[in-house]
Coordinates of C-alpha atoms in Angstrom, one line a residue:
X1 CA -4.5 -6.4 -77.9
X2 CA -2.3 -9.4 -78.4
X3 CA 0.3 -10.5 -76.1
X4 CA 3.7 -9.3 -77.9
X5 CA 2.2 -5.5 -78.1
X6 CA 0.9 -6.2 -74.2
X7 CA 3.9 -7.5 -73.0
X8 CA 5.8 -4.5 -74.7
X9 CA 3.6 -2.4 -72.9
X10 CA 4.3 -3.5 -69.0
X11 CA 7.8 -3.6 -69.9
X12 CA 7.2 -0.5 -70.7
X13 CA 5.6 0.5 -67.6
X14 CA 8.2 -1.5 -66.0
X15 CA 10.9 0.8 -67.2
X16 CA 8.5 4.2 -66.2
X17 CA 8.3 3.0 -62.9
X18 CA 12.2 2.3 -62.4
X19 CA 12.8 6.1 -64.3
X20 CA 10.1 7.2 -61.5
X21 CA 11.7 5.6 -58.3
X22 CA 15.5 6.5 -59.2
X23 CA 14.0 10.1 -59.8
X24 CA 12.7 10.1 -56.2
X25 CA 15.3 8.0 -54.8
X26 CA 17.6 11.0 -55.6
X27 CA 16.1 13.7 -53.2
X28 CA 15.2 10.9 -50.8
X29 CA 18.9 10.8 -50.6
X30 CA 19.2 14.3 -48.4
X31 CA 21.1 11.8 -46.1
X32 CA 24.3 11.9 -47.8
X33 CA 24.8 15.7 -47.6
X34 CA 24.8 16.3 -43.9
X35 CA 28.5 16.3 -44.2
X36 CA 28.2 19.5 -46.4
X37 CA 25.3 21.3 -44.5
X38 CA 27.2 20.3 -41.0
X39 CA 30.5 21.8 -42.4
X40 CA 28.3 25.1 -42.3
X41 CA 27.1 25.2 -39.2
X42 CA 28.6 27.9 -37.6
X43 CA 31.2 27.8 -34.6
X44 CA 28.8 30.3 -32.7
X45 CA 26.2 27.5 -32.1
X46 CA 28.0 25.9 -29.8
X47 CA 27.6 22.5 -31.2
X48 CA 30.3 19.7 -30.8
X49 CA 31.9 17.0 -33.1
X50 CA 29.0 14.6 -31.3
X51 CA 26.3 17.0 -31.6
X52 CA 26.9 17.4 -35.0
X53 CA 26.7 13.5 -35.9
X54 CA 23.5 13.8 -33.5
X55 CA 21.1 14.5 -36.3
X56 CA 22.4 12.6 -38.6
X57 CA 22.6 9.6 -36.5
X58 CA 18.7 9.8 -35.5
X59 CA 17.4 9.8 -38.6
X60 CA 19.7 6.8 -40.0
X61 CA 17.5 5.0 -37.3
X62 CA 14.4 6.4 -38.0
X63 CA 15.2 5.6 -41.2
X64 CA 15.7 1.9 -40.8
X65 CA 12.6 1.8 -37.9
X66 CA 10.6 3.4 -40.6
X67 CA 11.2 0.5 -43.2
X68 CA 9.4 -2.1 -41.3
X69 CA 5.9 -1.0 -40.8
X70 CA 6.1 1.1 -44.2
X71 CA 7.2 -2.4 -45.9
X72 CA 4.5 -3.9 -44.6
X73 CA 2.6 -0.9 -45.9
X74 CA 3.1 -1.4 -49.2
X75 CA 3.0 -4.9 -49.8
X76 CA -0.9 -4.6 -48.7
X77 CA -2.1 -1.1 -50.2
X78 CA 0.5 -0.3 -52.9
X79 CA 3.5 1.9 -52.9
X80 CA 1.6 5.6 -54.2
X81 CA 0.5 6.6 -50.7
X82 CA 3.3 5.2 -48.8
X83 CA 6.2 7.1 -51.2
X84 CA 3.7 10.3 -51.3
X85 CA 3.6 10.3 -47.2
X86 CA 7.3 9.8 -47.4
X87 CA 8.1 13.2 -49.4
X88 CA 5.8 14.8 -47.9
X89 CA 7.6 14.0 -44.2
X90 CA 11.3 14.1 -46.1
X91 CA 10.5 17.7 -46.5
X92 CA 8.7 19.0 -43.6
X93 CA 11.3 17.6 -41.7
X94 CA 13.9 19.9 -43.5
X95 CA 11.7 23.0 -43.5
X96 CA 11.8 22.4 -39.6
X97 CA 15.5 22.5 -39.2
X98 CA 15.2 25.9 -40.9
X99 CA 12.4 27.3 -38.5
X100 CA 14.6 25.9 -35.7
X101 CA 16.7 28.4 -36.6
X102 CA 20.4 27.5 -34.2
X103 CA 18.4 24.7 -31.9
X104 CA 19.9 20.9 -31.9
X105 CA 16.4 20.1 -30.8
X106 CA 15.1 21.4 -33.7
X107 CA 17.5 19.1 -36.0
X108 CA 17.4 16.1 -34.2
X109 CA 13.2 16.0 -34.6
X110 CA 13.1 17.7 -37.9
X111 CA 15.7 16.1 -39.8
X112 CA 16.6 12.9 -37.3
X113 CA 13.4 11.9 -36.8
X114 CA 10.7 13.2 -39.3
X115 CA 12.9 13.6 -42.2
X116 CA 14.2 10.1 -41.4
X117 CA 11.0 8.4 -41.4
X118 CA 10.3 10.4 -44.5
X119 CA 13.0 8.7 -46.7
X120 CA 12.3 5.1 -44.4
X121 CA 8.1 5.5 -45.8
X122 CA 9.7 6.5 -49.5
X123 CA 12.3 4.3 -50.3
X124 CA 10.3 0.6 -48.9
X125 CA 8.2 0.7 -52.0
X126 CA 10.4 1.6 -54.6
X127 CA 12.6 -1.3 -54.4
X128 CA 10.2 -3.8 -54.5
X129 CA 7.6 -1.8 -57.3
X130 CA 10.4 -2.0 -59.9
X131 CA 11.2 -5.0 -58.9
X132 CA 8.1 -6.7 -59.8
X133 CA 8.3 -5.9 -63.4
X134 CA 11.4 -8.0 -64.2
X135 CA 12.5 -11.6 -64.1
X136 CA 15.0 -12.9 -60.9
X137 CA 18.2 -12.9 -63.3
X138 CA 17.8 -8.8 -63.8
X139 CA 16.8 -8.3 -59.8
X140 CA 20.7 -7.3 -59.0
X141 CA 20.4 -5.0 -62.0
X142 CA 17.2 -3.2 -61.3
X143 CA 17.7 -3.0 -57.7
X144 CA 21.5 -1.1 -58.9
X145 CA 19.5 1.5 -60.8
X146 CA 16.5 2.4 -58.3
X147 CA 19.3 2.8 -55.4
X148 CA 21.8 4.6 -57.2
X149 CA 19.1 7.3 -57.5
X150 CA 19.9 7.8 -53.9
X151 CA 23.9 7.1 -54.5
X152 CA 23.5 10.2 -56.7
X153 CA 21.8 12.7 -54.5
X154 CA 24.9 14.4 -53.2
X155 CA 26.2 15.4 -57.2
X156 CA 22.7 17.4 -57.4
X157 CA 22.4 18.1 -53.5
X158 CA 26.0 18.8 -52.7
X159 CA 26.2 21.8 -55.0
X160 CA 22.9 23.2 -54.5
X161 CA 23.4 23.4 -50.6
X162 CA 26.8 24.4 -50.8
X163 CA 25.3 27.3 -53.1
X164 CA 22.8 28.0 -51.0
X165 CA 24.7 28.0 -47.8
X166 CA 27.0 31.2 -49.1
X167 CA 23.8 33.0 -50.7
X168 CA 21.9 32.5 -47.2
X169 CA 25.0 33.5 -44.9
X170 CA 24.7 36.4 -42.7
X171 CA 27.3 38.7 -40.6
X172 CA 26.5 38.1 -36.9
X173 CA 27.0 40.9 -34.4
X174 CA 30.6 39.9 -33.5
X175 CA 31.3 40.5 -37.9
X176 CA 31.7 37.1 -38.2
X177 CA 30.0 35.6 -41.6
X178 CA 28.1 32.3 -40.6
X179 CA 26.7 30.2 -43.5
X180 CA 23.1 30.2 -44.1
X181 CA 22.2 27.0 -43.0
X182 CA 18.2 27.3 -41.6
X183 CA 17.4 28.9 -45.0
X184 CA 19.5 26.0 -47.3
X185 CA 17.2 23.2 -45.4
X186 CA 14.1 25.3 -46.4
X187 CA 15.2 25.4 -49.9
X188 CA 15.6 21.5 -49.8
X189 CA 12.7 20.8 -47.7
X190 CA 10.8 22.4 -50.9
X191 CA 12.4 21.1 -53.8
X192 CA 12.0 17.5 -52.3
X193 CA 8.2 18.3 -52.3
X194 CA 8.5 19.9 -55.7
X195 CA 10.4 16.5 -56.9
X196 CA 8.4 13.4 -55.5
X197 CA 4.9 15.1 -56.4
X198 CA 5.7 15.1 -59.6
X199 CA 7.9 11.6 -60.3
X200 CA 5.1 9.7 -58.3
X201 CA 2.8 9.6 -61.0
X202 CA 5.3 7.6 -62.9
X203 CA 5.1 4.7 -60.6
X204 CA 2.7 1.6 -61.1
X205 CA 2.3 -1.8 -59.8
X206 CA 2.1 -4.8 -62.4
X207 CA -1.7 -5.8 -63.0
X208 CA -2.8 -8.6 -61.4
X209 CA -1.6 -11.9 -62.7
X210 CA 1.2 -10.5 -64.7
X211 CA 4.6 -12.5 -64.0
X212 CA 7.6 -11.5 -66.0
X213 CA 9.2 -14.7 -67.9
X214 CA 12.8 -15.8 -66.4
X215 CA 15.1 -16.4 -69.0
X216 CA 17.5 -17.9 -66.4
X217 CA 18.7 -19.6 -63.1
X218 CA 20.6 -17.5 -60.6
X219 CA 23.9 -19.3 -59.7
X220 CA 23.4 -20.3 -55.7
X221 CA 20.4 -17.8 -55.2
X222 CA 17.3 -19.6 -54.3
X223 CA 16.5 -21.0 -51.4
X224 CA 15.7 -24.9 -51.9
X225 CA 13.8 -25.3 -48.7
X226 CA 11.5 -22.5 -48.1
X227 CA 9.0 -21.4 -51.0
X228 CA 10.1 -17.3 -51.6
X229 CA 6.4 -16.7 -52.3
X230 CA 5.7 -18.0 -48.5
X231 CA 8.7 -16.9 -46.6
X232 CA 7.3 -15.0 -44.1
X233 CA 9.3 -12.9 -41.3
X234 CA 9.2 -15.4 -38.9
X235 CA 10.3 -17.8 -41.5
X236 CA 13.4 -15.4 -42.4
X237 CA 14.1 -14.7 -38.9
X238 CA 14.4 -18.4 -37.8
X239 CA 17.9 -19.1 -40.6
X240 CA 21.1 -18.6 -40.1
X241 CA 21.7 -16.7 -43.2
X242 CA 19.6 -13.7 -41.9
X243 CA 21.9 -13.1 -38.9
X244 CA 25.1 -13.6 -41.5
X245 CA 23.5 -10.8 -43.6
X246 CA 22.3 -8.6 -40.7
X247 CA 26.0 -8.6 -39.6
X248 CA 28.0 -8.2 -42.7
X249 CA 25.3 -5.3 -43.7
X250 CA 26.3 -3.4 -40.0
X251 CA 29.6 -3.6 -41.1
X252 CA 29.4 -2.4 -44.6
X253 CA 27.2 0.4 -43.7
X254 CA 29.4 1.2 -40.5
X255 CA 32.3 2.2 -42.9
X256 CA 30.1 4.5 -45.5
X257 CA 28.0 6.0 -43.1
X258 CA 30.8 6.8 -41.3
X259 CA 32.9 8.7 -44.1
X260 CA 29.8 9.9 -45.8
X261 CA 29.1 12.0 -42.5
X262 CA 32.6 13.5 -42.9
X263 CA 33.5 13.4 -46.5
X264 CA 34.0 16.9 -46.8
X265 CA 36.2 17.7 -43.7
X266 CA 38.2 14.8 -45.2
X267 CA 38.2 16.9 -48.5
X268 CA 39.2 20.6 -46.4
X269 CA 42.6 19.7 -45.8
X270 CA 43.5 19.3 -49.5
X271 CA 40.8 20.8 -51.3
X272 CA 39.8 23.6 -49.2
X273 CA 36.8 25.8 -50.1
X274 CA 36.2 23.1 -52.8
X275 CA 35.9 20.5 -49.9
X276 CA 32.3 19.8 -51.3
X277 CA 34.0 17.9 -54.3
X278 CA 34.9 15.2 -52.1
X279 CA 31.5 14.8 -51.0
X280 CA 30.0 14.7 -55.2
X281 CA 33.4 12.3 -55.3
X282 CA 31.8 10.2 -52.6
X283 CA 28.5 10.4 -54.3
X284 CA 29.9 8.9 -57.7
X285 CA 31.2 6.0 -56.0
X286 CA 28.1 4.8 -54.1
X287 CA 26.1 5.2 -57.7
X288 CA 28.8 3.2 -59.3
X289 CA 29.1 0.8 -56.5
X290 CA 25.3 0.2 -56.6
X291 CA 25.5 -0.2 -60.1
X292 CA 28.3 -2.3 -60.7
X293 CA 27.5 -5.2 -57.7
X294 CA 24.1 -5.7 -59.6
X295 CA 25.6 -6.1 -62.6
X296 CA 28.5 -8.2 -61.4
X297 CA 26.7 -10.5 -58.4
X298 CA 23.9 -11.1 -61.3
X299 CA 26.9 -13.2 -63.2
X300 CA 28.8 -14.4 -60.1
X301 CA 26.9 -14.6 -56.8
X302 CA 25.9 -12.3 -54.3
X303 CA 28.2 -13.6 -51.5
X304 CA 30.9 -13.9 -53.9
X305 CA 30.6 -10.1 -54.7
X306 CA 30.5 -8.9 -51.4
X307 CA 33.7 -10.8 -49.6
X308 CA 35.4 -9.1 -53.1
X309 CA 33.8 -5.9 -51.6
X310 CA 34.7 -5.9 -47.7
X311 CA 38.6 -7.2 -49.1
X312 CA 38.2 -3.8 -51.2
X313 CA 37.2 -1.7 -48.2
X314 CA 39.5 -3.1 -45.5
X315 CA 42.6 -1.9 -48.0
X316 CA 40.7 1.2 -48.8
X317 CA 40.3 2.0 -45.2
X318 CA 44.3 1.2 -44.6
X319 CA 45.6 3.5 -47.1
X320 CA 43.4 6.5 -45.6
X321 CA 44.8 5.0 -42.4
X322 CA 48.1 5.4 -43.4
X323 CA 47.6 9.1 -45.1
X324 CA 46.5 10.3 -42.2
X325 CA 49.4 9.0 -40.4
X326 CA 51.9 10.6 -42.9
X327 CA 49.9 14.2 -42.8
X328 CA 47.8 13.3 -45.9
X329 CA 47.9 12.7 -49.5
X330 CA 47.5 15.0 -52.6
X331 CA 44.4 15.7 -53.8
X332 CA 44.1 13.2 -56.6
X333 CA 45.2 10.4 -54.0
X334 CA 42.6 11.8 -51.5
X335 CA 39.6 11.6 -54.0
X336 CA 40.4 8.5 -55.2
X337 CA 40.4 7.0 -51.5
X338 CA 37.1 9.0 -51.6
X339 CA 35.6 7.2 -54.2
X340 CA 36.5 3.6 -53.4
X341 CA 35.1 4.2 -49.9
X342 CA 31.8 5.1 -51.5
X343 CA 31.9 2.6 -54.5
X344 CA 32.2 -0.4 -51.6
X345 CA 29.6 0.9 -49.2
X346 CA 27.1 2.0 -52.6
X347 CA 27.4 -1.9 -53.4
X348 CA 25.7 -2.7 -49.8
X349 CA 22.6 -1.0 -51.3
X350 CA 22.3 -3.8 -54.3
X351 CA 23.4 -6.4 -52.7
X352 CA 21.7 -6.9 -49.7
X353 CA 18.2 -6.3 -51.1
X354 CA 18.4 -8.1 -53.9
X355 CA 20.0 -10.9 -52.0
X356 CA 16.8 -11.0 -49.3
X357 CA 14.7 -10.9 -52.6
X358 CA 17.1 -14.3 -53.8
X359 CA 16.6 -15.9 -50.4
X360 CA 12.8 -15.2 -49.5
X361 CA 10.8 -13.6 -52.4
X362 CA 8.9 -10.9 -53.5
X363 CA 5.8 -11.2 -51.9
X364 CA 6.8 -9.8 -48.1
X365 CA 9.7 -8.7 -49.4
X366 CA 9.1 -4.9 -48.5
X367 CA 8.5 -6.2 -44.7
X368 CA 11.5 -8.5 -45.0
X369 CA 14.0 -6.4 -46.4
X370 CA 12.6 -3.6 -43.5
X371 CA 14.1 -6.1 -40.8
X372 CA 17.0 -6.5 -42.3
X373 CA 17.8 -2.7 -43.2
X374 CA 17.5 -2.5 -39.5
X375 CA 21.1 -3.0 -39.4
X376 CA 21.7 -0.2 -41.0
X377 CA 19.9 1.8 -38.9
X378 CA 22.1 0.4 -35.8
X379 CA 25.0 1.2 -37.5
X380 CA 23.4 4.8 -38.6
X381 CA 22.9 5.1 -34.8
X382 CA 26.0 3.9 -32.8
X383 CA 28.7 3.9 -35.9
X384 CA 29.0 8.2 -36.5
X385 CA 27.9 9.4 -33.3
X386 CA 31.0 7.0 -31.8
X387 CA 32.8 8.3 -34.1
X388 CA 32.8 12.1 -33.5
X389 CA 33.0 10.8 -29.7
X390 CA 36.3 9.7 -30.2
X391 CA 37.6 12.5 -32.1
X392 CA 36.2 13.9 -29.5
X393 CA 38.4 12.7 -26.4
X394 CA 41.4 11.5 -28.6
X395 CA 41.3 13.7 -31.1
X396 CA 42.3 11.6 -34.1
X397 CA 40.7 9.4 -35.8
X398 CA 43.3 6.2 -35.2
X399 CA 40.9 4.4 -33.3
X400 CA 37.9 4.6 -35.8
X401 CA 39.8 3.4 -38.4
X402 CA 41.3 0.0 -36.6
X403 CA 37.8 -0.6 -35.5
X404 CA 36.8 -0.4 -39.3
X405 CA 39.9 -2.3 -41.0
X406 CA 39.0 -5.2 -38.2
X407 CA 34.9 -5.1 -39.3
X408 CA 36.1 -5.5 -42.7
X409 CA 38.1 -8.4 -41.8
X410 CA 35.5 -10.1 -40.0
X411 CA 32.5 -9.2 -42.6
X412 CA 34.8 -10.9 -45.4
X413 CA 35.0 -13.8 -43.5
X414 CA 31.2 -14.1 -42.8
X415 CA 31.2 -13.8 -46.4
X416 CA 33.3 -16.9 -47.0
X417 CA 31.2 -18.6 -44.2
X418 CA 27.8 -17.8 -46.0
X419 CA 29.2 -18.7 -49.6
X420 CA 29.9 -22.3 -48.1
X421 CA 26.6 -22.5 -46.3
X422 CA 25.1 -22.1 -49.8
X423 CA 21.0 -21.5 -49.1
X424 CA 19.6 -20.3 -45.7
X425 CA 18.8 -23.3 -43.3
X426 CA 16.5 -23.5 -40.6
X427 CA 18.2 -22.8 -37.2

């Protein structure tokens, strides 16, 4: 074999194992349609605006918890197991919720905790697997395509438990109709099995001693004083530029996982029984976001692309502050809103990886970039369970969204701080 038609070949492969982890990445996504599946939950459970962020709170932690010791996983065995141990756990986790029948037990273990370190074991290796196939100037790129397989979960996911939640629904004793919510998370539970045993076959690690050929620099990417094949956690840990990124990636998650946890109540008052839209709305954004910030931070810079993002998401944030205050916009207005909100917070999901990739390699990355997805499972944790608290005791959101426009501010700035730091430096 000579070396055009092998190098054609692990592109090839390459490519297969992107298709593959996008595939997954998709029903590992079961995270951003809570906010249809809790719109069904019936009144007769008893469950509050707090107990219904519960859930999905808990697994956004066991999500980000989950990263670390599956990162470190995969960078020593490969990422086959650690994504087939992941579906398998995504869906259990679901299919427990349904045998839990009404019980907010039941949801917080099944789908907080095993369902969130489900998705946590999955989606550690297939970041770094497709990454390893192509040269530093495409990393923004190929990390945009594996993570908008998860950006696009709620267009698939969104319908189909919206479906399913009015085939499932029952009259209760009292004649009112409740949605069928314990039999919709079976039906996901199963096709997320039914999806990841099959797409895992497309995924394969470059043979050993293959290095793809950089055609170019990255403008302000690499490190100049810490090898990236060497930068070890401890290593990462110790610069400043970690702690920027740990904060600015709080922030940006704090706004989408916020609004992704209520996208279709924000939808109901406009939209109705067609609420879900907002959510598939939502969705498109995040997979364009993702997208678009590799494409663009590729040619400009990450930190570049994210202070143009937080701006984006502060005035986003105002204008939905400012509908709400004048009773609400029409729908076109309101789904617009809807979208930017998710095409800024999809953007996090390019940029921060492939900008811990830029700063401290490939080789631990799957441990690294574990730590510092740790922020989004704080923000998973604290950000939608505060929240529905507040609605709770004030009810309106006016608070929440002050809180955000200022975390915008202040992420943008970080931004600006970073940008001028240039590299990370030692502490």
């Amino acid at each position: 074999m000579n070396s055009s038609t092998h190098i054609t070949i692990t592109i090839s492969r390459g490519w297969l194992t992107t298709v593959g982890a996008t595939g997954i990445g998709l029903v590992l996504g079961i995270l951003y349609v809570w906010s249809v599946v809790k719109a069904g939950i019936p009144d007769a459970w008893g469950w509050s605006n707090a107990d219904k962020a519960l859930p999905y709170s808990i697994m956004a932690i066991a999500f980000s918890i989950a990263m670390v010791p599956a990162g470190r996983l995969q960078d020593r065995i490969g990422p086959r197991l650690i994504i087939m141990i992941g579906g398998f756990l995504t869906g259990l986790g679901c299919i427990i919720c349904g045998l839990g029948g009404n019980s907010l037990l039941a949801y917080v273990i099944g789908f907080g905790i095993i369902t969130g370190t489900g998705v946590g074991f999955g989606y550690s290796a297939l970041t770094p697997t497709a990454m390893k196939w192509f040269p530093p100037e495409k990393t923004g790129l190929i990390v945009g395509i594996v993570v908008s397989g998860s950006g696009l979960a709620p267009v698939f996911l969104a319908p189909i438990s919206a479906w399913a939640l009015t085939f499932f629904q029952t009259t209760n004793s009292q004649g009112v109709i409740e949605k069928g919510v314990p039999a919709t998370m079976i039906v996901l539970g199963l096709g997320i099995w039914l999806v990841v045993g099959t797409l895992v076959s497309l995924i394969r690690t470059p043979p050993l001693g293959f290095s793809p050929t950089p055609e170019k620099q990255i403008h302000s990417s690499k490190p100049k004083n810490i090898p990236s094949a060497d930068a070890t956690w401890k290593q990462m840990l110790a610069t400043v530029q970690f702690w920027l990124l740990f904060c600015m990636f709080f922030a940006g998650s704090s706004t989408g996982l916020i609004f992704i946890s209520v996208a279709s109540d924000l939808g109901k008052k406009t939209l109705g029984t067609w609420a879900f839209l907002a959510v598939i709305v939502l969705s498109f954004g995040n997979t364009g976001g993702r997208l678009l910030a590799g494409f663009i931070s590729d040619k400009i810079g990450r930190m570049a692309t994210l202070f143009a993002e937080f701006v984006c998401q502060g005035l986003i944030v105002s204008l939905l502050f400012w509908l709400t205050k004048s009773g609400g916009g029409s729908w076109p207005i309101v789904l617009f809103v809807v979208f930017m909100i998710g095409l800024n917070y999809g953007s996090n999901h390019t940029l921060f990886p492939a900008t811990c990739k830029d700063y401290y390699g490939i080789n631990n990355f799957g441990f690294n970039y574990g730590l510092l997805f740790s922020a989004f499972g704080t923000a998973g944790l604290i950000m939608p369970w505060l929240n529905g608290l507040l609605q709770d005791i004030t009810g309106k959101p006016d608070i929440s969204y002050i809180m955000i426009i200022c975390m915008m501010a202040a992420s943008a700035i970080l931004a600006l701080v970073s940008l001028r730091m240039g590299p990370p430096r030692t502490l």
